[in-house]
Coordinates of C-alpha atoms and ligand atoms in Angstrom, one line a residue:
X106 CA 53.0 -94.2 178.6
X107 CA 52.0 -94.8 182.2
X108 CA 52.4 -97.2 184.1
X109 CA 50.3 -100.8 184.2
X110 CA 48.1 -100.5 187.2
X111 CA 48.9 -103.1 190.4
X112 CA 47.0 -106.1 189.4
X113 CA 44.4 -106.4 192.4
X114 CA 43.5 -102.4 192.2
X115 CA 41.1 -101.4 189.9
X116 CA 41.1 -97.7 189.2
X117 CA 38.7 -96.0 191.8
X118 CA 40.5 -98.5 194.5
X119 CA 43.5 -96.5 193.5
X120 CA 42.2 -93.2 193.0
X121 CA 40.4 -93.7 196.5
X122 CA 44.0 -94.4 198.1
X123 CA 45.5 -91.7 196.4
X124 CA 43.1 -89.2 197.9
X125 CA 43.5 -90.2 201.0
X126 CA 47.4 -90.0 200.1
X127 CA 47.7 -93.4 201.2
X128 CA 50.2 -96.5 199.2
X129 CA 48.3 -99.7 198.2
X130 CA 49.2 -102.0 201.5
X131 CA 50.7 -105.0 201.5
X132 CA 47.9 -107.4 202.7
X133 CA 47.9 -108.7 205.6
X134 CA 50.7 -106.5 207.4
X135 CA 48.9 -103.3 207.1
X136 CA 52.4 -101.6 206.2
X137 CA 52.8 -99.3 203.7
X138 CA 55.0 -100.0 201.1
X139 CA 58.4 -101.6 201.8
X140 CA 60.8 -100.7 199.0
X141 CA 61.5 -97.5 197.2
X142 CA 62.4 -97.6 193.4
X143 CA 65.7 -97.2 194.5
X144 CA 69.0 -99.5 194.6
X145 CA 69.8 -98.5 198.1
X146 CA 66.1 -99.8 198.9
X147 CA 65.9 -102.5 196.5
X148 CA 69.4 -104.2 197.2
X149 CA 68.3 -104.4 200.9
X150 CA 65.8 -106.5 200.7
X151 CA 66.4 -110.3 202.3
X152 CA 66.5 -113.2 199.3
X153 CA 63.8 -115.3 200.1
X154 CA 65.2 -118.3 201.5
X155 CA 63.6 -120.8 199.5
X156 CA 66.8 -120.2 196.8
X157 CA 69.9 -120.3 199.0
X158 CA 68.4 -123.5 199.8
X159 CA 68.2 -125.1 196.6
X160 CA 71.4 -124.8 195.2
X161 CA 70.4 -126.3 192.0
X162 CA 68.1 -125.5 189.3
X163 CA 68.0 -126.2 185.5
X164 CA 68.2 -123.4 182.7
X165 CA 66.3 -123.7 179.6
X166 CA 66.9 -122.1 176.6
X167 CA 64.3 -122.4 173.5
X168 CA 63.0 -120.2 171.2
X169 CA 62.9 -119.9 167.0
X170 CA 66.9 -120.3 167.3
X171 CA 65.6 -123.5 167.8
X172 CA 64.7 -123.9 164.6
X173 CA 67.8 -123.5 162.8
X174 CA 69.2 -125.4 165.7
X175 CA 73.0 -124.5 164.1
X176 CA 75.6 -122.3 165.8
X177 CA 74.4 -120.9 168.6
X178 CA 71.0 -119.2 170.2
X179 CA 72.6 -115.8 168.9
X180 CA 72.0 -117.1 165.3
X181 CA 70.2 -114.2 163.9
X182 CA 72.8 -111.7 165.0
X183 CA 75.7 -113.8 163.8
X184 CA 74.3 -114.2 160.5
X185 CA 72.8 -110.9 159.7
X186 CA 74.6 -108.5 162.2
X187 CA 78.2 -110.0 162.4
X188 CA 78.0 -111.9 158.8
X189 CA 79.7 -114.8 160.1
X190 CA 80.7 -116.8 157.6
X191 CA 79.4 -119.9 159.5
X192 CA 76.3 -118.2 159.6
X193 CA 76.1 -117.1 156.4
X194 CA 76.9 -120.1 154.4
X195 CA 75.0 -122.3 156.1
X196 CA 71.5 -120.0 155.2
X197 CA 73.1 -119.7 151.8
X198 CA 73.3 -123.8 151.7
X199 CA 69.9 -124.7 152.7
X200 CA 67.8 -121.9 152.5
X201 CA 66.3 -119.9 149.6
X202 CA 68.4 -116.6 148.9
X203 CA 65.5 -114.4 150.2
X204 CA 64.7 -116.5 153.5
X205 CA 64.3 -114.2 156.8
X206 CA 65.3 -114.7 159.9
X207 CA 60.7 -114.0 160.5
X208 CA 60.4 -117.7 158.0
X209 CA 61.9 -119.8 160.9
X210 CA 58.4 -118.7 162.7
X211 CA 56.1 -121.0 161.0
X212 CA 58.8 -124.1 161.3
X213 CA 59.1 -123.8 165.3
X214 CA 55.8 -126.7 165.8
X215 CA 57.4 -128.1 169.2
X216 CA 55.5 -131.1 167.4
X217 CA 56.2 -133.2 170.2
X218 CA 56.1 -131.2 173.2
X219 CA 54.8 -132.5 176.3
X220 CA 54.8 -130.5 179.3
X221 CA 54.4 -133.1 181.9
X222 CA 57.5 -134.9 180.3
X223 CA 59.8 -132.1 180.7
X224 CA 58.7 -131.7 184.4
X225 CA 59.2 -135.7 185.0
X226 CA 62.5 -135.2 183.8
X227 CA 63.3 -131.5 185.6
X228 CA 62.0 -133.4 188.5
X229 CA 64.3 -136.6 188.2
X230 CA 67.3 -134.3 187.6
X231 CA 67.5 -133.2 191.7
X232 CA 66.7 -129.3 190.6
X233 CA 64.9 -127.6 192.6
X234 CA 64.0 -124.8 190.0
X235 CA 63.8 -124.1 186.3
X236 CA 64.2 -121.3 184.3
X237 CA 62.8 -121.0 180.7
X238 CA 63.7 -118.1 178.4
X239 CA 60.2 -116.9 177.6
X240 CA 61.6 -114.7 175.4
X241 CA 65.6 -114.5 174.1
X242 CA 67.2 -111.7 172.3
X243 CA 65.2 -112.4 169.2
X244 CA 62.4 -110.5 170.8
X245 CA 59.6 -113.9 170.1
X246 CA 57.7 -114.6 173.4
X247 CA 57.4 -118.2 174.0
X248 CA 53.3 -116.8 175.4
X249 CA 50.8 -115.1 173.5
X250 CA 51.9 -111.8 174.7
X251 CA 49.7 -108.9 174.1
X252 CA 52.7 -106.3 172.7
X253 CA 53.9 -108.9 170.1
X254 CA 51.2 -109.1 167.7
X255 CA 51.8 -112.4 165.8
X256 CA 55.8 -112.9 166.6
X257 CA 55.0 -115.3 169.5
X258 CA 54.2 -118.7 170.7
X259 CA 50.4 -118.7 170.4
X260 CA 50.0 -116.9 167.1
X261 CA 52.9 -118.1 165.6
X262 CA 54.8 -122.0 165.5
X263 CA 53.5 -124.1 168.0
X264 CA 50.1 -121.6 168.1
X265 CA 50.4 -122.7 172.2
X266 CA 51.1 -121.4 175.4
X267 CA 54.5 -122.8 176.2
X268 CA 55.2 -120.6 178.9
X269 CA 51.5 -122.0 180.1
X270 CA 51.9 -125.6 179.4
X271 CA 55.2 -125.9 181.2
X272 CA 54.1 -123.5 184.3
X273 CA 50.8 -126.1 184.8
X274 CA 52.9 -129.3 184.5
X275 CA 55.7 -128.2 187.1
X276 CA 53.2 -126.4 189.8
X277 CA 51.0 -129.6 189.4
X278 CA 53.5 -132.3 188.7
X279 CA 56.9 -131.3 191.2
X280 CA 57.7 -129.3 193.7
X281 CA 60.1 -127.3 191.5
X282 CA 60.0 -123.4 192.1
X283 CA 59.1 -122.2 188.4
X284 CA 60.9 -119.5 186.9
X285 CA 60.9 -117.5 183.8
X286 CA 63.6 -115.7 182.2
X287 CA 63.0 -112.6 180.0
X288 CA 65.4 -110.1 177.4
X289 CA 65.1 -107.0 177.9
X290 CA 66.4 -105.8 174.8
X291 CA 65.7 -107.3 171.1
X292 CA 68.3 -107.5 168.7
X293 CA 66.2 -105.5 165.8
X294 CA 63.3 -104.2 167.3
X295 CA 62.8 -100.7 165.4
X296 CA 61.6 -98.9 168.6
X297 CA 64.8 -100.4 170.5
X298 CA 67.2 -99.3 167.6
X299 CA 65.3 -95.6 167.5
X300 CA 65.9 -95.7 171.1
X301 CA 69.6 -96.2 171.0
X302 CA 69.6 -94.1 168.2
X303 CA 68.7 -91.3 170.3
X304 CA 71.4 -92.8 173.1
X305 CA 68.4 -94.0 175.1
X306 CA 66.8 -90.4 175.7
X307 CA 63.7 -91.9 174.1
X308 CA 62.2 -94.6 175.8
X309 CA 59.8 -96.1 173.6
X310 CA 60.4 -99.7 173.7
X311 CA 60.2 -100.2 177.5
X312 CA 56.9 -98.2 177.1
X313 CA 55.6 -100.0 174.1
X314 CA 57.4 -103.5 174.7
X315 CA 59.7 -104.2 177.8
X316 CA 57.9 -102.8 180.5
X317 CA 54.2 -103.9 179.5
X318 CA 55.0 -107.4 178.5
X319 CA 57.3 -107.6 182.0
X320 CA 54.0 -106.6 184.0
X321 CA 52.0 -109.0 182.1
X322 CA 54.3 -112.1 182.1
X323 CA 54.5 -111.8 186.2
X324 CA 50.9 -111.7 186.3
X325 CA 49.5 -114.1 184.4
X326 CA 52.0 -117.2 185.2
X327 CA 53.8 -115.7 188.9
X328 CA 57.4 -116.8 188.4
X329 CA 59.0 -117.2 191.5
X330 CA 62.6 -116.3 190.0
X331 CA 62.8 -113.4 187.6
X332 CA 66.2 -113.8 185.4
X333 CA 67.0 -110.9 183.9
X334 CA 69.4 -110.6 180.8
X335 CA 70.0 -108.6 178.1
X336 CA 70.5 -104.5 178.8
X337 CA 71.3 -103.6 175.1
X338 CA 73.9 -101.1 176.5
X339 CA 71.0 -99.2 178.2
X340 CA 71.1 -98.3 181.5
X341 CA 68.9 -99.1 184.4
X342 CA 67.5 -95.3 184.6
X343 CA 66.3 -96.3 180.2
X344 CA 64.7 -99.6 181.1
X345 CA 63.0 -98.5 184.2
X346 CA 64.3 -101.2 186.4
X347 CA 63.8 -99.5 189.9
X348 CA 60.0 -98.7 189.0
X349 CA 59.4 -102.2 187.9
X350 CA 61.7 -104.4 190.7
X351 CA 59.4 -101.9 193.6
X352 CA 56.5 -103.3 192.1
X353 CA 57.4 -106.4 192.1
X354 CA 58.4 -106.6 195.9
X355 CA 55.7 -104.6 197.0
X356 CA 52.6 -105.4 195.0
X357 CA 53.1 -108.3 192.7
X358 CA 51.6 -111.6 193.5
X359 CA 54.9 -113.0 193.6
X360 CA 56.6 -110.2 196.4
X361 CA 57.2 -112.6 198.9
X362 CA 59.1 -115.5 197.1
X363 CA 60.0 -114.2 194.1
X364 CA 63.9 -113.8 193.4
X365 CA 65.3 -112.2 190.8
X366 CA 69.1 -111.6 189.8
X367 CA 71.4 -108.4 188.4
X368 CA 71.2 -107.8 184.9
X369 CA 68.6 -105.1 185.2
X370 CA 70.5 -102.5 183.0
X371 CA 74.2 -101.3 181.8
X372 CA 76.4 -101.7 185.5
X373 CA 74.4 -103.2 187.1
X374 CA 75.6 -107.0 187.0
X375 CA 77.7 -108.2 190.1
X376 CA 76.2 -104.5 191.8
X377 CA 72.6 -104.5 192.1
X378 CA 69.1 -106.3 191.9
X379 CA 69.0 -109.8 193.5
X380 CA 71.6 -112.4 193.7
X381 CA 74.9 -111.6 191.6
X382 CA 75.2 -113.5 188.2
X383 CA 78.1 -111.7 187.4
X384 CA 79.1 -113.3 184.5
X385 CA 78.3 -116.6 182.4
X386 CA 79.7 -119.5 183.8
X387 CA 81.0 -117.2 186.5
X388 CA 83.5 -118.6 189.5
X389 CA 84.8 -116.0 192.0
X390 CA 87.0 -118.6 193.3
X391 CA 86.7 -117.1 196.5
X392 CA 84.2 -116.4 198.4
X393 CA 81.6 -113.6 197.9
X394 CA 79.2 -111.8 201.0
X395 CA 76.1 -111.5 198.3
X396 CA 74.7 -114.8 196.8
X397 CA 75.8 -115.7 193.5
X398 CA 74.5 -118.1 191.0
X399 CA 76.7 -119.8 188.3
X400 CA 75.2 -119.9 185.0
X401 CA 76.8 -122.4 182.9
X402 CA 75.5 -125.2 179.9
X403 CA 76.3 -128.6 179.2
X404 CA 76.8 -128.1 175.8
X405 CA 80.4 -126.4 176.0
X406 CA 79.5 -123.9 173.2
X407 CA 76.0 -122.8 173.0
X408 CA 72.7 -122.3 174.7
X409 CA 70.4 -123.1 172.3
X410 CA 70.1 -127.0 170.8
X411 CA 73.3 -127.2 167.7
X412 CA 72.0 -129.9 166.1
X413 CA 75.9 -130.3 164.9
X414 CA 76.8 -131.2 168.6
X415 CA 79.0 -134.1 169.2
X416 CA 79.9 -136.2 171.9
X417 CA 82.8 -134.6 173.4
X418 CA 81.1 -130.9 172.9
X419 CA 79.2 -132.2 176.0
X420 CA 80.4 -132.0 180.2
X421 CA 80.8 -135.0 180.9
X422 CA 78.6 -136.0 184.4
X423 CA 82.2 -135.8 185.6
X424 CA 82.9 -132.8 184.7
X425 CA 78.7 -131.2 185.8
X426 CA 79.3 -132.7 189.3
X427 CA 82.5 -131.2 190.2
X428 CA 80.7 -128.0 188.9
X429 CA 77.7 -128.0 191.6
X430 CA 80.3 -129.1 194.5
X431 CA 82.6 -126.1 194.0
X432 CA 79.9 -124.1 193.2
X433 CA 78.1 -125.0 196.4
X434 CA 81.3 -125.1 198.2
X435 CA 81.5 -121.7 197.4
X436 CA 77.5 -120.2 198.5
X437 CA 76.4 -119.9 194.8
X438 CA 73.4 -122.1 193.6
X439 CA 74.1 -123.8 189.7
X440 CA 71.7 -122.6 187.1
X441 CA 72.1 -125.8 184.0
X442 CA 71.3 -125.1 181.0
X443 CA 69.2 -127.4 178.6
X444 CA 68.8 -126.4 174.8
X445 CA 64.9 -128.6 173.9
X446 CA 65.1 -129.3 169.9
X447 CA 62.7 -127.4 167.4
X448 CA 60.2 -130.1 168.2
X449 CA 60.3 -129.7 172.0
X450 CA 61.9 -132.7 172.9
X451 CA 64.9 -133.0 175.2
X452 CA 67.0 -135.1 173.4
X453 CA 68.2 -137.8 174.5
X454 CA 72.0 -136.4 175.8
X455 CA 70.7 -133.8 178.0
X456 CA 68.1 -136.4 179.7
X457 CA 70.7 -138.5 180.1
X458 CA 72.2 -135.7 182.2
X459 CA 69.9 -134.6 184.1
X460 CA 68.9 -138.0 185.1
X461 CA 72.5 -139.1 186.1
X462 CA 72.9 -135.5 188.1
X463 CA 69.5 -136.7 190.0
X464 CA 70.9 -140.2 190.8
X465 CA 74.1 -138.3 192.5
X466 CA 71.9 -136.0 194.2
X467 CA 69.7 -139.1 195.6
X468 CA 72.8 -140.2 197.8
X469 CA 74.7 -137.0 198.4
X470 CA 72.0 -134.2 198.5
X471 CA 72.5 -134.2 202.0
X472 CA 75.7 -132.7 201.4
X473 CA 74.6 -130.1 198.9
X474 CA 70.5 -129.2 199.4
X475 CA 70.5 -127.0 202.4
X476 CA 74.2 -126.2 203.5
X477 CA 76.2 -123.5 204.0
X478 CA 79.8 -122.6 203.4
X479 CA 82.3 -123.8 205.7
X480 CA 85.6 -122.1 206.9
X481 CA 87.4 -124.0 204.0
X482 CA 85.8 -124.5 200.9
X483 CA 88.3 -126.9 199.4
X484 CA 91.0 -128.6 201.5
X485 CA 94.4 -126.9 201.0
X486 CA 96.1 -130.7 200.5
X487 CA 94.2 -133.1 199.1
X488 CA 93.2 -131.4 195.9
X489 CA 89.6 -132.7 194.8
X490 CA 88.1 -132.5 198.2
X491 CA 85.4 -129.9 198.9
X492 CA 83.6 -129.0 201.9
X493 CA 79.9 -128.0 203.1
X494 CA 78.3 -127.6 206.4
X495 CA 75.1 -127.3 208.1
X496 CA 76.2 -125.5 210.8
X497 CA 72.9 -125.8 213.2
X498 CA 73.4 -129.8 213.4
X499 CA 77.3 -129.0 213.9
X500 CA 78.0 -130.9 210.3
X501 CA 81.0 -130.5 207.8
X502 CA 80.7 -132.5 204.9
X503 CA 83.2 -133.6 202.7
X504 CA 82.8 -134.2 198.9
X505 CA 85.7 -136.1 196.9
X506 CA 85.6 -136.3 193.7
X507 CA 88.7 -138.8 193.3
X508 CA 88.8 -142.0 195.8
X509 CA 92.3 -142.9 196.5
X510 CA 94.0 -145.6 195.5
X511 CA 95.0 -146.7 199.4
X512 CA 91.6 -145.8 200.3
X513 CA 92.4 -143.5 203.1
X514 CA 91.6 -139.9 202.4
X515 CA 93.4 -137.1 204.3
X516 CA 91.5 -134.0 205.3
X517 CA 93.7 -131.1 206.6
X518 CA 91.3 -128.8 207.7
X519 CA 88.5 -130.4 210.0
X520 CA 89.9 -131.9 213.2
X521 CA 88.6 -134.3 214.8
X522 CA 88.3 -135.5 218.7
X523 CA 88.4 -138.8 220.4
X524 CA 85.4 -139.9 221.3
X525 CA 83.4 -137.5 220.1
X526 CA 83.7 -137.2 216.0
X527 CA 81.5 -139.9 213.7
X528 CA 82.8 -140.2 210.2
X529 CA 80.3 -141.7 207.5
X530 CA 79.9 -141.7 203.9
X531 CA 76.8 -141.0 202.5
X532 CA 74.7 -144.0 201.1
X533 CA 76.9 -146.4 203.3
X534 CA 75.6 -147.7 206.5
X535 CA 78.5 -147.9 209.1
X536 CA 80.5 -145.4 210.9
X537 CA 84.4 -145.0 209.1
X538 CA 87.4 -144.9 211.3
X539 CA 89.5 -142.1 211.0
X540 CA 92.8 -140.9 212.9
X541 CA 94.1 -137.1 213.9
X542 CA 96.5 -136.3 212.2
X543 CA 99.3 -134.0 213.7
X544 CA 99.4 -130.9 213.5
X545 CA 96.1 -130.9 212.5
X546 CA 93.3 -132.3 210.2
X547 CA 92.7 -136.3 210.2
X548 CA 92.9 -139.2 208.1
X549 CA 89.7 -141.7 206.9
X550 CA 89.9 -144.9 206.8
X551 CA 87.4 -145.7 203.5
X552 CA 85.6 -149.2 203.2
X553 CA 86.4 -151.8 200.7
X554 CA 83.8 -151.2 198.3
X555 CA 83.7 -153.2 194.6
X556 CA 82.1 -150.9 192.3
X557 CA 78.6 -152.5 192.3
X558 CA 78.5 -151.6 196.4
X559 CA 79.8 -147.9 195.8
X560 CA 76.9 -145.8 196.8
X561 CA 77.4 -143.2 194.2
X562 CA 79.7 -142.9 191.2
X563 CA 81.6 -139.5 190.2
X564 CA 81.7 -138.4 193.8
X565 CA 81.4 -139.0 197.1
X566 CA 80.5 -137.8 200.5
X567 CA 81.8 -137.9 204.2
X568 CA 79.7 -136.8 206.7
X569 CA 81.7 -134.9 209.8
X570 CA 79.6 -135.1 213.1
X571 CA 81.9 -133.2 215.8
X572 CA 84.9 -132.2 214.1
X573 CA 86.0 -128.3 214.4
Ligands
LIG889 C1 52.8 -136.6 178.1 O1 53.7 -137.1 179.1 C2 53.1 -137.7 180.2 C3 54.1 -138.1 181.2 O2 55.2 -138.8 180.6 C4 52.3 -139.0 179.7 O3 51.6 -139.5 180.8 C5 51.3 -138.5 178.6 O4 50.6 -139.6 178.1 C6 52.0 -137.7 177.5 N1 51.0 -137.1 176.7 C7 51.0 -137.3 175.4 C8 49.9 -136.7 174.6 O5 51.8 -138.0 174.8
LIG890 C1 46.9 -131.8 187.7 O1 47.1 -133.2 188.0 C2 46.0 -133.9 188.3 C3 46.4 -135.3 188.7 O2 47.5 -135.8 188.1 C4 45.1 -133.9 187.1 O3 43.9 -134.6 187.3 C5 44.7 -132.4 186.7 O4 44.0 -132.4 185.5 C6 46.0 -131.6 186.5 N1 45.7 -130.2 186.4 C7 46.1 -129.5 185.4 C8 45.7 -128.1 185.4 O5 46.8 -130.0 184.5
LIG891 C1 59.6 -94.6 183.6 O1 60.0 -93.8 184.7 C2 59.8 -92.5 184.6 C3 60.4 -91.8 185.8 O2 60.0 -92.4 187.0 C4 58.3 -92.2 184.4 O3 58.1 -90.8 184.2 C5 57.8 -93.0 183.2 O4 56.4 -92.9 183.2 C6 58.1 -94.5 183.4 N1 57.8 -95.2 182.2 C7 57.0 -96.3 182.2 C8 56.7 -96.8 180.8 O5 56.7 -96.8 183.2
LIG892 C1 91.8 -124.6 197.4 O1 92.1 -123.8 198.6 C2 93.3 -123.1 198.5 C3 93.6 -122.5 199.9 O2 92.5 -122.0 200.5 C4 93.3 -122.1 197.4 O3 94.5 -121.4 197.3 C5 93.0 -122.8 196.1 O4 92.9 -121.9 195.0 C6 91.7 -123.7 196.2 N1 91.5 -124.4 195.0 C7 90.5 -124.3 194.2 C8 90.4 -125.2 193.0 O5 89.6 -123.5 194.4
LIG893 C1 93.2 -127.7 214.6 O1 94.3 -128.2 215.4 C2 95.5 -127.4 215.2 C3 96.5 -128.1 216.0 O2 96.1 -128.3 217.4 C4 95.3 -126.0 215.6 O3 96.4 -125.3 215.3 C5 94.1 -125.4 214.8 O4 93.8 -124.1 215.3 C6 92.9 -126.3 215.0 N1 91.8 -125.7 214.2 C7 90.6 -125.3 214.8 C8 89.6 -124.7 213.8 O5 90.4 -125.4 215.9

C-alpha cells in the first residue's frame, strides 16, 4: 500500500516537486528536508524544549476495558488469551456464557463525560501535559477512525469524538500541551496475527491499520506528544517506524513541537525515538545523558479504572510527591496515570489526587517546573532530601520530604558563604539562617511553623541563592 500523502500537498504539488527532483520544504526555512528515515538521523534531533520543561504531565488510560472496569486494562487478553482464572470466573459470574469481549462495545456510553471537566481538573492538578490512550491494545479507537469500521468511539459506545471533545476542551480551556497515545499492535486483529504468523514478512496491518490510522490521528487533532507503545514483538523495520517518525519531523503539522518517546518497535525502548521510557514505572537511579520519562499509576496495580479498587491500592499524595521530586531530581519528567470510569467520570479518588498534587505544585513548582539537575541529586546524609537547580539564576533547591523533629535540616552537599548565600523556603516569606558546616555542606535553621502556617504539606522546599 503506499504511503498517505503529506497533508498540505495535493498530488500534482507533489508530482511537480518530484519532477523537479526536489523534497516538500519545510515552510518557512526553505531547507530541504531535515531527517532521514533513519535512527542515526531521527535520534539526533533536539526534544523540543517545551517538555524538559514541564516535568509533569497526567496519563490517561480509557477505552472498552473500561467497561468491565475489573482486573486490569489487559482484560481481554487475561481472560481469553491467558484464561486467568480471575478473568474467567468473573465473565462466567455475570455475564451470559456466550458474551464477547465485541458486547462490552455497546455498554462503554461515557454517559457522563464532560470534556471541559476533565481539563478543569488536568488543569488544577499542576500538569503541564496529558496523554490519553486513543486506542489501547484492544485495537478500539477512542475517534471515528476511518480503518476501524464500527469498533470505535463514534460508531460504537459513546457514538462521540472523545479524542475530539477532550483535544477542544484542553487547547481552549488550559495551557496543557495535548498528547495522544496510540498501540501499535492489537491483541486479535486477524491481519496482525497473519502478520506474525508469517514472522512479520507480511506487513498487512501497518498497511491496512497502523500506519493509516497513525497519519490520520496526527492530522486531524496535532498531538504535541506522540506515546508510542505496544510493538507486538515486531520490529521497527515491520511497523515502519523510521518512514512514519521522518514524516512527522519533517512534514507533519506538529514537526516543530511534537515529542514522541521509544517504543517504536522490538529494541527499540531505552535506544531509539524520542525521550527514553524504558520501562513502566522506570527509575535509573542514576542519572541518564537522554531524557527519560517515568511512567507510573496511582492505582498500584492497573491502568485502567478496577472498580474492585480499595483504599490502600492507591499512592498515597505521600507516596506521588516523593515520586515527581526524585524523578525530577533525576532529569525525567512524571507521566500519572488516571483510569476515567465506563461513564467517563474521574472518580472521585483520582481527583482528589490530582487536585492535592496541584496544591503542592502551587507553593513548590518553583523547585520542580523548569530546573535542571544538580551535581547531587539526593544528599548523601540526610536521606529524604532532593535537590534541583536552575543553574542560569545560580539556584539549588532543596526538597525535603521529612521536616525534622529539631527543625534544623543538614544539607551536605551545597556550601554555603558568608555574606553571600540566602536560604528560603518556598511559600514562607523571610530569609532562614543557616550555618557551614565543616568540612562541608551547611545547616538550616527552619521556622517555628504550627501546621495551619506550614506553606505546603508532604514536602517542602529551600531555595539556595549562592551556595556552590
Ligand atoms: C461541563 O463542565 C463544565 C465545567 O465544569 C460546566 O461548565 C458545564 O456546565 C458542564 N456541561 C454539562 C453538560 O454538564
Ligand atoms: C472555547 O471557549 C470559549 C469561551 O469559554 C467558548 O465561547 C467557545 O465556544 C469555546 N470553543 C470551543 C470550540 O469549544
Ligand atoms: C514501508 O516501508 C517500505 C520500505 O521503505 C515501503 O516499501 C512500504 O511501502 C512501506 N509501507 C507503508 C504502508 O508505508
Ligand atoms: C542518594 O545518593 C547517594 C550518593 O550519591 C546514593 O548512593 C543513593 O543511592 C541515593 N539515594 C537514592 C534513594 O537515590
Ligand atoms: C565544599 O567545601 C569543601 C570543604 O572546603 C570542599 O572540599 C568541597 O570541594 C567544596 N565543594 C565545592 C563544590 O566547591
Amino acid at each position: 500500500m503506499r504511503c498517505p500523502l503529506p497533508p498540505r500537498l495535493a498530488l500534482p504539488g507533489l508530482l511537480l516537486l518530484l519532477l523537479l527532483g526536489l523534497r516538500p520544504a519545510r515552510p518557512g526555512t526553505g531547507a530541504a528536508a531535515r531527517f532521514q528515515p533513519t535512527w542515526e538521523s531521527l535520534d539526533a534531533r533536539p526534544l523540543p524544549e517545551w517538555y524538559d520543561r514541564a516535568k509533569f504531565g497526567v496519563f490517561i488510560h480509557w477505552g472498552v476495558f473500561s467497561v468491565p472496569s475489573f482486573g486490569s486494562e489487559w482484560f481481554w487478553w487475561y481472560w481469553q488469551n491467558q484464561k486467568i482464572p480471575k478473568y474467567v470466573n468473573f465473565m462466567k459470574d455475570n455475564y451470559p456464557p456466550d458474551f464477547k469481549y465485541e458486547d462490552f462495545g455497546p455498554l462503554f456510553t461515557a454517559k457522563f463525560f464532560n470534556a471541559s471537566q476533565w481539563a478543569d481538573i488536568l488543569q488544577a492538578s499542576g500538569a503541564k501535559y496529558i496523554v490519553l490512550t486513543s486506542k489501547h491494545h484492544e485495537g478500539f479507537p477512542l475517534w471515528g477512525s476511518e480503518y476501524s469500521w464500527n469498533w470505535n468511539a463514534v460508531d460504537e459506545g459513546p457514538k462521540r469524538d472523545i479524542v475530539k471533545e477532550l483535544e477542544v476542551a484542553v487547547r481552549n480551556r488550559t495551557n496543557l500541551h495535548f498528547g495522544l497515545y496510540y498501540s501499535l499492535f492489537e491483541w486479535f486483529h486477524p491481519l496482525f496475527l497473519e502478520d506474525k504468523s508469517s514472522s512479520f514478512q507480511k506487513q498487512k496491518f501497518p498497511a491496512a491499520k497502523m500506519l493509516p490510522e497513525l497519519y490520520e490521528l496526527v492530522n486531524k487533532y496535532q498531538p504535541e506528544v506522540l506515546w508510542a507503545d505496544g510493538d507486538g514483538g515486531a520490529p521497527a523495520s515491520y511497523w515502519n517506524s523510521t518512514d512514519f517518525l521522518a514524516w512527522l519531523y519533517n512534514e507533519s503539522p506538529v514537526r516543530d513541537t511534537v515529542v514522541t518517546n521509544d517504543r517504536w518497535g522490538d529494541g527499540c525502548i531505552c535506544k531509539h525515538g524520542g525521550y527514553y521510557t524504558c520501562a513502566d514505572r522506570y527509575h535509573p537511579g542514576h542519572l541518564l545523558l537522554h531524557k527519560w520519562e517515568n511512567c507510573m499509576t496511582i492505582d498500584k496495580f492497573s491502568w485502567g479504572y478496577r472498580r474492585e479498587a480499595g483504599i490502600t491500592d492507591y499512592l498515597t499524595i505521600e507516596e506521588l510527591v516523593k515520586q515527581l521530586v526524585e524523578t525530577v531530581a533525576y532529569g525525567g519528567n512524571l507521566l500519572m496515570n488516571i483510569g476515567p470510569t465506563v461513564d467517563g467520570t474521574i472518580s472521585a479518588i483520582f481527583e482528589e489526587r490530582l487536585r492535592q498534587m496541584g496544591t503542592w505544585l502551587k507553593v513548590n513548582g518553583e523547585a520542580i517546573y523548569e530546573t535542571q539537575t544538580w551535581r547531587f541529586q539526593n544528599d548523601t546524609v540526610t536521606p529524604n532530601v532532593w535537590y534541583t537547580s536552575k543553574s542560569k539564576e545560580k539556584l539549588v533547591y532543596a526538597i525535603f520530604l521529612k521536616w525534622p523533629i529539631s527543625g534544623q535540616l543538614v544539607l551536605t552537599q551545597p556550601n554555603a558563604t558568608a555574606g553571600e548565600t540566602e536560604v528560603k523556603l518556598l511559600g514562607h516569606g523571610q530569609p532562614l539562617s543557616w550555618t557551614s558546616l565543616k568540612p562541608n555542606g551547611m545547616m538550616v535553621q527552619l521556622p517555628q511553623l504550627s501546621i495551619h502556617q506550614m506553606p505546603s504539606s508532604w514536602g517542602w522546599a529551600l531555595k539556595l541563592t549562592n551556595v556552590i
